[in-house]
Amino acid sequence: MTTTGPGRPRKQQAVRPGATARDEILDAAAELFTSQGFANTSTRAIADAVGIRQSSLYHHFSTKDEILGELLGGTVSTSLAFARAVKDGSEETGQELDPAARLHAVVLFDGLQLCTSRWNLGVLYHLPEARAEVFQPFMAARQELRTIYGDLGRELTALSDADPGLGDTAFRLVESLINLRADGLIAMDSASTTADTVMILAGLRQKIQAVRDASSELISRYGEANRRGEASESALAAESA
Amino acid sequence: MTTTGPGRPRKQQAVRPGATARDEILDAAAELFTSQGFANTSTRAIADAVGIRQSSLYHHFSTKDEILGELLGGTVSTSLAFARAVKDGSEETGQELDPAARLHAVVLFDGLQLCTSRWNLGVLYHLPEARAEVFQPFMAARQELRTIYGDLGRELTALSDADPGLGDTAFRLVESLINLRADGLIAMDSASTTADTVMILAGLRQKIQAVRDASSELISRYGEANRRGEASESALAAESA
DNA sequence: ATTATCTATAGATCTATAGATAATGC
DNA sequence: ATTATCTATAGATCTATAGATAATGC
C-alpha cells in the first residue's frame, strides 16, 4: 500500500513490502508462521506487523486458516510446475532428455526455492497444523512432487546398479534444506551441493560436470517458461524466484 | 497408575500406559504435541487424554513448557549418549575402531530411535515453539549430536576422495526420517537403508557387509551400556537447570 | 456507491492458582 | 501428615462479527 486509493487511510504507515495490503499480510504471516508457528501467531500479531487493526485482516481473508492455505499453495506451486514441465519435457519436444540432468535440475530448482525465498516457507509443511483436513489439497500437491522425484529417480537408475529409491532419497535431502535453514546453517551452495550429492548416489561422480551443464540448460528452459506463465501467482512466489 | 496409593482417587479410570501419573501425562502430551503441535494442544486436552482434570496436571508439572522440556530432553539424550560413547570408544579401549563402522552405527542407532519410538518425538525439534529461549539446552544437545556426526564423517573421509561433509549429510538424512514418519512413509528398514546410503556416499559400496557387521558389534557394545545407564535422561535435565 | 479501514465487543477459549476433599501411611 | 486428586475461578487472551467512518470514483 504505497499509493493512495479507495478506502479509509491507515492510522499507522506500512513498512512491509508488497504491492497490495493482501501481499503485506501474507508477507507478515509468512514471517510469523515460520518463526513462531501457526497456533502461536495471533491475528493481532499479524495485523501489528502490517500496521493495521486486527479486525481489518478480515476484509482480505475470511479466516486465519485461509492465510495459511494461501502461503502453503504458493510454496509448492512453483516447484511442482517446474517438476511437471521437466517430467513432460521429452514428450513435448520429442527429444529424449538426459535422466540425470532431469533429476539434477528438479533437485537444484526446488532446493534453490527453499534456500532463497524471503522466508523459510518450507517450514509450513512441517507445521502440525498443516496436517489438518482443510489443507489436504496442498499436502496432495507436495505428494505429487514427491512422486515425480521417485519417477525421475527410477528412470535414472533403471540401467545401473544404483538404488532405485534414489528419487525418494533426493526428496528427503531437498526437504532437509528446510531444517538446515531453520538452524541457520544454509550456505550459498547448499542447493547445488545437494544436487551433486544425489548424482554421486547415482554413481555419476565422473560425469558430474556434464550433468551440471545439461541440468543448467533445463532450468533456463523450463524455469524461465515457468516464471513467465506464473505472474498471476502470489507476489511471494515471484519474490522467491 | 494401575495400583492404589496415596491421594484422592480419579473419577475417570486411566487407559494410558505409564508407571506413574507423570508418565501418563508425558505419553499423552507426546501424542498430542507431535500430532497437533504445542500451542494447539491445550492442557485440558492432555488431561482429558489421561483421564484427570485439567488443573491436576499442575501437581506434576508447574508449566506447560516444562512438559515439552521433559519430552525434548528424553528425545535427544539416548542418541547423544550413544554417539558420545562411540566417539570416545577408541580412547577407552585403546584399540582403533573402524571409522566407517562408527558412523554407520551412530546413523543406525539414531535412526532406529526416531523410527521405532512410540510417538514421532523427533517432530518436537521442528516445532517453532522449541526454538524459544527456555529450550536452548535441548537444542544445544541436538547441536552436539550434529557435531559428532560431522567429526565422524571427517574421520571417515580423511583418506578418501569422498565429500568431507559426509557427516552433515548423514545427519540430514537421519533427520529426514522424522518427516518420512510424519508422512506415514516409514518402512521396516528405513533406518538401515539410510545408514547404507551414507556408506555408499563414503564410497564403500563394495565393503558394505563388513561395515554392517562391525557397526552391529558397536551397537551391541555401546547401545547396551547406554540402556543400562539410562539415568542419563535425568542427567541431561539436570544439566539444563 | 464502493472500498478499506476503524472502534467496539461477543463468546469462546486457555493457563495457572486457591482451596476443598479423599485416599494412604505413620 | 502427606499425597493426588477435585471444584471453582481469575485474568488474559484470541477469533470473528457488527456497524461506523473516511477516502476515491462515477
Short mmCIF file of C-alpha atoms in Angstrom, two decimals, chain B residues 6-227:
data_model
loop_
_atom_site.label_atom_id
_atom_site.label_comp_id
_atom_site.label_asym_id
_atom_site.label_seq_id
_atom_site.Cartn_x
_atom_site.Cartn_y
_atom_site.Cartn_z
CA PRO B 6 -1.99 -42.09 48.47
CA GLY B 7 -4.09 -39.24 47.13
CA ARG B 8 -7.66 -38.78 46.15
CA PRO B 9 -8.76 -41.36 43.53
CA ARG B 10 -9.56 -40.32 39.97
CA LYS B 11 -13.13 -40.03 38.80
CA GLN B 12 -12.22 -41.49 35.41
CA GLN B 13 -10.17 -44.63 35.04
CA ALA B 14 -6.86 -44.25 33.22
CA VAL B 15 -6.18 -46.07 29.94
CA ARG B 16 -2.75 -44.57 29.26
CA PRO B 17 0.35 -46.71 29.66
CA GLY B 18 2.80 -45.46 32.25
CA ALA B 19 4.10 -46.49 35.63
CA THR B 20 3.12 -43.18 37.22
CA ALA B 21 0.67 -40.38 36.57
CA ARG B 22 3.60 -38.30 35.44
CA ASP B 23 4.46 -40.87 32.77
CA GLU B 24 0.86 -40.99 31.61
CA ILE B 25 0.88 -37.23 31.20
CA LEU B 26 4.13 -37.33 29.23
CA ASP B 27 2.77 -40.06 26.97
CA ALA B 28 -0.43 -38.14 26.27
CA ALA B 29 1.45 -34.90 25.71
CA ALA B 30 3.86 -36.65 23.34
CA GLU B 31 0.98 -37.93 21.23
CA LEU B 32 -0.79 -34.57 21.13
CA PHE B 33 2.25 -32.31 20.69
CA THR B 34 3.57 -34.43 17.82
CA SER B 35 0.24 -34.71 16.04
CA GLN B 36 -1.28 -31.27 16.67
CA GLY B 37 1.58 -29.05 17.77
CA PHE B 38 2.38 -27.43 21.10
CA ALA B 39 0.41 -24.18 21.10
CA ASN B 40 -2.51 -26.02 19.54
CA THR B 41 -2.66 -28.58 22.34
CA SER B 42 -4.42 -27.33 25.46
CA THR B 43 -3.63 -28.54 28.93
CA ARG B 44 -7.27 -29.62 29.04
CA ALA B 45 -6.73 -31.89 26.02
CA ILE B 46 -3.76 -33.53 27.73
CA ALA B 47 -5.69 -34.00 30.95
CA ASP B 48 -8.66 -35.49 29.07
CA ALA B 49 -6.35 -37.96 27.34
CA VAL B 50 -5.03 -39.05 30.74
CA GLY B 51 -8.38 -39.12 32.50
CA ILE B 52 -7.76 -36.41 35.06
CA ARG B 53 -8.92 -32.81 35.48
CA GLN B 54 -7.06 -30.01 33.73
CA SER B 55 -5.80 -28.44 36.92
CA SER B 56 -4.47 -31.76 38.24
CA LEU B 57 -1.66 -31.54 35.69
CA TYR B 58 -0.14 -28.78 37.76
CA HIS B 59 0.53 -31.11 40.63
CA HIS B 60 3.10 -32.88 38.42
CA PHE B 61 4.39 -30.02 36.23
CA SER B 62 4.45 -26.37 37.09
CA THR B 63 4.03 -25.12 33.50
CA LYS B 64 3.08 -26.45 30.10
CA ASP B 65 6.59 -25.59 28.91
CA GLU B 66 8.03 -27.96 31.50
CA ILE B 67 6.19 -30.87 29.87
CA LEU B 68 7.66 -30.04 26.48
CA GLY B 69 11.12 -29.64 28.01
CA GLU B 70 10.92 -33.08 29.56
CA LEU B 71 9.96 -34.63 26.22
CA LEU B 72 12.67 -32.76 24.31
CA GLY B 73 15.30 -33.90 26.78
CA GLY B 74 14.26 -37.52 26.62
CA THR B 75 14.32 -37.45 22.82
CA VAL B 76 17.93 -36.42 22.33
CA SER B 77 19.57 -37.91 25.41
CA THR B 78 19.66 -41.56 24.31
CA SER B 79 21.10 -40.87 20.86
CA LEU B 80 23.57 -38.35 22.20
CA ALA B 81 24.80 -40.73 24.88
CA PHE B 82 25.34 -43.44 22.27
CA ALA B 83 27.13 -41.09 19.88
CA ARG B 84 29.41 -39.89 22.67
CA ALA B 85 30.20 -43.45 23.66
CA VAL B 86 31.07 -44.43 20.09
CA LYS B 87 33.16 -41.32 19.62
CA ASP B 88 35.15 -41.93 22.81
CA GLY B 89 35.26 -45.69 22.22
CA SER B 90 38.80 -45.79 20.84
CA GLU B 91 40.24 -43.86 23.77
CA GLU B 92 38.75 -46.14 26.39
CA THR B 93 39.65 -49.50 24.89
CA GLY B 94 42.90 -48.34 23.31
CA GLN B 95 42.01 -50.17 20.12
CA GLU B 96 41.20 -48.21 16.95
CA LEU B 97 37.59 -48.51 15.82
CA ASP B 98 36.73 -48.58 12.12
CA PRO B 99 35.60 -45.04 11.16
CA ALA B 100 33.03 -46.43 8.71
CA ALA B 101 31.51 -48.68 11.35
CA ARG B 102 31.36 -45.81 13.83
CA LEU B 103 29.39 -43.51 11.54
CA HIS B 104 27.22 -46.37 10.37
CA ALA B 105 26.43 -47.32 13.95
CA VAL B 106 25.52 -43.80 15.01
CA VAL B 107 23.27 -43.32 11.99
CA LEU B 108 21.59 -46.68 12.52
CA PHE B 109 21.10 -46.29 16.26
CA ASP B 110 19.81 -42.73 15.99
CA GLY B 111 17.60 -43.66 13.04
CA LEU B 112 16.11 -46.61 14.89
CA GLN B 113 15.20 -44.38 17.82
CA LEU B 114 13.39 -42.00 15.51
CA CYS B 115 11.62 -44.76 13.61
CA THR B 116 10.53 -47.00 16.47
CA SER B 117 9.72 -44.69 19.37
CA ARG B 118 6.10 -44.90 20.46
CA TRP B 119 5.42 -41.38 19.15
CA ASN B 120 7.25 -39.44 16.46
CA LEU B 121 9.14 -37.40 19.04
CA GLY B 122 11.64 -36.03 16.53
CA VAL B 123 8.85 -33.75 15.38
CA LEU B 124 9.25 -31.82 18.62
CA TYR B 125 12.59 -30.44 17.41
CA HIS B 126 10.90 -28.95 14.39
CA LEU B 127 8.16 -27.23 16.35
CA PRO B 128 8.73 -23.49 16.10
CA GLU B 129 7.99 -23.27 19.81
CA ALA B 130 11.06 -25.41 20.57
CA ARG B 131 13.21 -22.56 19.29
CA ALA B 132 12.30 -20.44 22.31
CA GLU B 133 14.98 -19.38 24.77
CA VAL B 134 13.88 -21.77 27.55
CA PHE B 135 14.56 -24.80 25.38
CA GLN B 136 18.05 -23.71 24.43
CA PRO B 137 19.76 -26.50 26.44
CA PHE B 138 17.93 -29.15 24.45
CA MET B 139 18.71 -27.55 21.12
CA ALA B 140 22.34 -27.37 22.24
CA ALA B 141 22.35 -31.10 22.94
CA ARG B 142 20.99 -31.72 19.46
CA GLN B 143 23.72 -29.44 18.15
CA GLU B 144 26.35 -31.50 19.93
CA LEU B 145 24.95 -34.61 18.28
CA ARG B 146 25.25 -32.90 14.92
CA THR B 147 28.86 -32.01 15.66
CA ILE B 148 29.70 -35.65 16.44
CA TYR B 149 28.19 -36.66 13.10
CA GLY B 150 30.42 -34.09 11.42
CA ASP B 151 33.55 -35.31 13.23
CA LEU B 152 32.88 -38.95 12.44
CA GLY B 153 32.30 -38.01 8.82
CA ARG B 154 35.66 -36.25 8.54
CA GLU B 155 37.47 -39.15 10.19
CA LEU B 156 35.95 -41.46 7.62
CA THR B 157 36.65 -39.33 4.55
CA ALA B 158 40.09 -38.13 5.60
CA LEU B 159 41.93 -40.62 3.41
CA SER B 160 39.45 -40.87 0.53
CA ASP B 161 38.14 -38.54 -2.15
CA ALA B 162 34.65 -38.61 -0.65
CA ASP B 163 32.94 -35.40 0.49
CA PRO B 164 34.30 -34.32 3.90
CA GLY B 165 30.78 -33.02 4.61
CA LEU B 166 29.56 -36.60 4.74
CA GLY B 167 28.69 -36.42 8.43
CA ASP B 168 26.46 -33.41 7.90
CA THR B 169 24.71 -35.15 5.03
CA ALA B 170 24.25 -38.18 7.27
CA PHE B 171 22.66 -36.01 9.95
CA ARG B 172 20.29 -34.55 7.38
CA LEU B 173 19.27 -37.98 6.13
CA VAL B 174 18.63 -39.22 9.65
CA GLU B 175 16.54 -36.19 10.49
CA SER B 176 14.52 -36.67 7.34
CA LEU B 177 13.29 -39.95 8.84
CA ILE B 178 11.16 -37.74 11.08
CA ASN B 179 9.43 -36.22 8.06
CA LEU B 180 9.09 -39.61 6.42
CA ARG B 181 7.38 -40.93 9.51
CA ALA B 182 5.15 -37.88 9.80
CA ASP B 183 4.01 -38.59 6.25
CA GLY B 184 3.35 -42.25 7.08
CA LEU B 185 6.08 -43.47 4.74
CA ILE B 186 8.40 -45.25 7.15
CA ALA B 187 9.29 -48.85 6.28
CA MET B 188 10.77 -51.58 8.46
CA ASP B 189 14.23 -50.94 7.03
CA SER B 190 14.21 -47.16 6.68
CA ALA B 191 16.88 -46.71 9.32
CA SER B 192 19.22 -49.38 7.96
CA THR B 193 18.88 -48.30 4.32
CA THR B 194 19.65 -44.77 5.48
CA ALA B 195 22.84 -45.99 7.14
CA ASP B 196 23.76 -47.93 3.99
CA THR B 197 23.13 -44.86 1.83
CA VAL B 198 25.65 -42.94 3.91
CA MET B 199 28.21 -45.69 3.35
CA ILE B 200 27.63 -45.54 -0.39
CA LEU B 201 28.32 -41.81 -0.26
CA ALA B 202 31.56 -42.69 1.51
CA GLY B 203 32.49 -44.85 -1.48
CA LEU B 204 32.16 -48.13 0.48
CA ARG B 205 29.54 -49.92 -1.56
CA GLN B 206 31.84 -52.92 -2.00
CA LYS B 207 32.63 -53.28 1.68
CA ILE B 208 29.09 -52.70 2.91
CA GLN B 209 28.55 -56.11 4.53
CA ALA B 210 31.77 -55.88 6.55
CA VAL B 211 30.81 -52.40 7.72
CA ARG B 212 27.34 -53.58 8.74
CA ASP B 213 28.85 -56.35 10.86
CA ALA B 214 31.30 -54.04 12.60
CA SER B 215 28.55 -51.46 13.13
CA SER B 216 26.29 -54.11 14.61
CA GLU B 217 29.00 -55.00 17.11
CA LEU B 218 29.41 -51.37 18.16
CA ILE B 219 25.68 -51.07 18.74
CA SER B 220 25.54 -54.15 20.91
CA ARG B 221 28.56 -52.94 22.86
CA TYR B 222 27.71 -49.28 23.44
CA GLY B 223 23.96 -49.43 22.93
CA GLU B 224 23.68 -51.93 25.73
CA ALA B 225 25.88 -49.97 28.11
CA ASN B 226 23.84 -46.95 27.21
CA ARG B 227 20.50 -48.54 28.01
#
